[in-house]
Short mmCIF file of C-alpha atoms in Angstrom, two decimals:
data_model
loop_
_atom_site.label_atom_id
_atom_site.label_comp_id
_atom_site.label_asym_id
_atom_site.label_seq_id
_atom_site.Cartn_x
_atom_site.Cartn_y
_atom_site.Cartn_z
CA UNK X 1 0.00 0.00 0.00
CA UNK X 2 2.68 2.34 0.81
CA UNK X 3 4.67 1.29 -2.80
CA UNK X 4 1.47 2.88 -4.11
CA UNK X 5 1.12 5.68 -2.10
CA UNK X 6 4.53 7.08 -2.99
CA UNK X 7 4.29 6.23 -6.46
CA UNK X 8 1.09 8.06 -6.91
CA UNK X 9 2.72 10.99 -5.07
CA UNK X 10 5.52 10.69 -7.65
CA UNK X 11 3.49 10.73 -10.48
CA UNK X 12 1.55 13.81 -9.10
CA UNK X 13 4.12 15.45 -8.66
CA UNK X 14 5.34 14.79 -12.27
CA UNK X 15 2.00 15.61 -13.73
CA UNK X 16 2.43 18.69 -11.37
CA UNK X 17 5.42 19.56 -12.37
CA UNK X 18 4.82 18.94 -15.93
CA UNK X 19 1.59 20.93 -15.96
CA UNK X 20 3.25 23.71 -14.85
CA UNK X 21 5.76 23.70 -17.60
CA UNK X 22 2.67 23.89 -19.82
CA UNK X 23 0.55 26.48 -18.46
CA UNK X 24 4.06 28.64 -18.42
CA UNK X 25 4.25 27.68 -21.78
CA UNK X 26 0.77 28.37 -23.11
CA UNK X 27 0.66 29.87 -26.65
CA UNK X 28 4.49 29.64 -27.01
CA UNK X 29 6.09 27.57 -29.39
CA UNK X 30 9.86 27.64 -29.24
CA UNK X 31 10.75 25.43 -32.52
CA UNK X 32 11.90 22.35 -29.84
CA UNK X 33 10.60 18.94 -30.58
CA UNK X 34 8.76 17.07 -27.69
CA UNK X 35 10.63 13.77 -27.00
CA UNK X 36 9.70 11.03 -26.16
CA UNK X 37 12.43 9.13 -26.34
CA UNK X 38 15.62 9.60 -24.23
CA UNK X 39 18.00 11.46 -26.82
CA UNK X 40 21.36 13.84 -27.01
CA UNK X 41 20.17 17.65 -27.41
CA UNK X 42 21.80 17.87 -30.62
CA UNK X 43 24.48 16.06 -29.39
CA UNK X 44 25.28 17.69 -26.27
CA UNK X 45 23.77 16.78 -22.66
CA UNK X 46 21.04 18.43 -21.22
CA UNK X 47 21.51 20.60 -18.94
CA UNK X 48 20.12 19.55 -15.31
CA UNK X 49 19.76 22.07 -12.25
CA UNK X 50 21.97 21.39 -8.91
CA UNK X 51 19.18 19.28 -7.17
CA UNK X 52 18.27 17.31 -9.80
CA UNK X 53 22.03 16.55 -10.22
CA UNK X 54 22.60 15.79 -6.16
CA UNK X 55 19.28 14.19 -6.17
CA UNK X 56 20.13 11.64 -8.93
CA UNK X 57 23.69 11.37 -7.40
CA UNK X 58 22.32 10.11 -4.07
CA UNK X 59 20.14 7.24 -6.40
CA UNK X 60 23.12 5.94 -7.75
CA UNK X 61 25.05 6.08 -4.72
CA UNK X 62 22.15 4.01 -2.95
CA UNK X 63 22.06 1.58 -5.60
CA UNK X 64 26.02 0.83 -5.85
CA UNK X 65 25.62 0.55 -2.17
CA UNK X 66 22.42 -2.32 -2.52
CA UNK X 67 25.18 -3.62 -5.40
CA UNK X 68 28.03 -4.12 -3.04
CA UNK X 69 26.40 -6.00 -0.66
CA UNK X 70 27.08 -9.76 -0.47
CA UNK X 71 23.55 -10.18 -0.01
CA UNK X 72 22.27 -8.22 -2.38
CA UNK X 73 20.19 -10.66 -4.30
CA UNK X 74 17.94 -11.31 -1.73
CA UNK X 75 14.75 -10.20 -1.54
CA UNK X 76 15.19 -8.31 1.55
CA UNK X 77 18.06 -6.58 0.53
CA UNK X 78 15.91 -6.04 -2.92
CA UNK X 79 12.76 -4.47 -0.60
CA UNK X 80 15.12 -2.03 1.13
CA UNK X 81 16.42 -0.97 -2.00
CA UNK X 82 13.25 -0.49 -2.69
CA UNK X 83 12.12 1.59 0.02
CA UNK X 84 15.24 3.64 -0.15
CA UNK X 85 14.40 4.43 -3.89
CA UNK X 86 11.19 5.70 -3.53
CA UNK X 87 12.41 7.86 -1.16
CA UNK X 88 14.49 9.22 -3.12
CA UNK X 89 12.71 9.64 -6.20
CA UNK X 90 9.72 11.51 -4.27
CA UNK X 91 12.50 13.68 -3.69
CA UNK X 92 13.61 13.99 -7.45
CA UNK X 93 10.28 15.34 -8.02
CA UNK X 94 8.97 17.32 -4.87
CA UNK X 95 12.60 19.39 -5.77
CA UNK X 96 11.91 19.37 -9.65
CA UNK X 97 12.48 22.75 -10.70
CA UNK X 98 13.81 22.62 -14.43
CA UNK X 99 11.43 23.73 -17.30
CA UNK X 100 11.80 23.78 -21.13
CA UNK X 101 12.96 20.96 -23.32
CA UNK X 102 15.77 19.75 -20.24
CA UNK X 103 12.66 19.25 -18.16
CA UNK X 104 10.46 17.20 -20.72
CA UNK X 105 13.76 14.84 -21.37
CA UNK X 106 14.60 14.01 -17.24
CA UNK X 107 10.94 13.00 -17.42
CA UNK X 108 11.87 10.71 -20.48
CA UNK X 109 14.81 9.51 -18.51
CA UNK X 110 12.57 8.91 -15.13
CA UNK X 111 9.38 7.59 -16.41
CA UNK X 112 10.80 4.15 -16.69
CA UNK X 113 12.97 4.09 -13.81
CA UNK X 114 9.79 4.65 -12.07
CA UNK X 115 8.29 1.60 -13.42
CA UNK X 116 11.09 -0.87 -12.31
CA UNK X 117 11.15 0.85 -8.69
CA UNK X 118 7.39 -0.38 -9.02
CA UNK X 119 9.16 -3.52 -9.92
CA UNK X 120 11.08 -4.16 -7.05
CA UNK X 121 8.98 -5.02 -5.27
CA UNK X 122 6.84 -7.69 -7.50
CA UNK X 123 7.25 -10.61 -4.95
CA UNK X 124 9.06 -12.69 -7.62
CA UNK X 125 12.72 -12.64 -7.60
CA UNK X 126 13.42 -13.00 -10.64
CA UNK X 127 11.40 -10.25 -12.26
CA UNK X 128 12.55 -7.57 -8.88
CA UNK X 129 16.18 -8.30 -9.81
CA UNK X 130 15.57 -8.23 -13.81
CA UNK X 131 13.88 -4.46 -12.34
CA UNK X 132 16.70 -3.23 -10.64
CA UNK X 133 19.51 -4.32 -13.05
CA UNK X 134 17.73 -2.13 -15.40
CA UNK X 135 17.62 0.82 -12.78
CA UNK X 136 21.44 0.64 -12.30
CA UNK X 137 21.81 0.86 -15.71
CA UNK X 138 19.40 3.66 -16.07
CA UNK X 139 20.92 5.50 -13.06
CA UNK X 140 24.72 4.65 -14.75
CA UNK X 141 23.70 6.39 -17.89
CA UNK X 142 22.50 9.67 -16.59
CA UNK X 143 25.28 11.61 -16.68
CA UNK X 144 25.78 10.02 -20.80
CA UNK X 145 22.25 12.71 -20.98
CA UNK X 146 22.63 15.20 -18.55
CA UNK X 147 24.94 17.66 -16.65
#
C-alpha cells in the first residue's frame, strides 16, 4: 500500500510539475521537438539544475551501495532498495524545478525508472532483480544525458 502511495505521489508530482511547464508555456512555441524518447540535445547533454544533479547522485550512490552487498540478491536486501528508492525519487520530483525541453527529457529519462522501482517489489525474484539491473543501468547512464 505504501509502494502505491509514494508512487502516486511521484506521479503527481510529475504531472504537477509537468503541468506547470505547460501552463508557463501556453501559446508559445519555441521550434523544440517534444521527446519522447531519451536522446542527445543535438548532441550535447542536457543541462540539469543542482538538485536534480545531487538528487540523482544520491540514487546511484544508494544503488552501488544495494550492489556491493554480499547479499544483495535477496529479496530483503531487494525491498530495502526499494524503500530507499522511492524515497528518493519523491524527492527527485517534490525538488523538480527545471522547465523547457531539459525538463520534458529528465521526465523521459525517469518515467521508466519509475516503473522498475514499481518492480522491485513484485514478490518474484526473478522479475525484482531483472527491475533493478535495469535501474542501475538507467541510473549509470545519466550523466551520458545530462549535466
Amino acid at each position: 500500500m505504501r509502494t502505491i502511495l509514494i508512487l502516486v505521489a511521484a506521479a503527481v508530482g510529475l504531472f504537477s510539475c509537468s503541468q506547470e511547464h505547460k501552463a508557463g508555456e501556453a501559446g508559445h512555441h519555441h521550434g523544440h521537438a517534444v521527446h519522447t524518447e531519451l536522446a542527445l540535445n543535438d548532441g550535447e547533454r542536457w543541462q540539469a539544475d543542482e538538485a536534480t544533479n545531487d538528487n540523482i547522485a544520491q540514487l546511484q550512490q544508494l544503488m552501488e551501495e544495494h550492489l556491493s552487498q554480499p547479499d544483495a540478491d535477496e529479496p530483503e536486501a531487494v525491498h530495502e532498495l526499494s524503500r530507499a528508492m522511492q524515497l528518493g525519487f519523491q524527492e527527485v520530483f517534490e525538488e523538480c524545478r527545471m522547465k523547457g525541453p531539459e525538463h520534458d527529457m529528465l521526465h523521459v529519462y525517469l518515467m521508466p525508472m519509475l516503473e522498475d522501482v514499481k518492480a522491485l517489489e513484485s514478490g518474484k525474484a526473478e522479475e525484482s532483480l531483472a527491475a533493478r539491473d535495469r535501474l542501475a543501468e538507467q541510473l549509470e547512464a545519466y550523466q551520458t544525458y545530462f549535466k
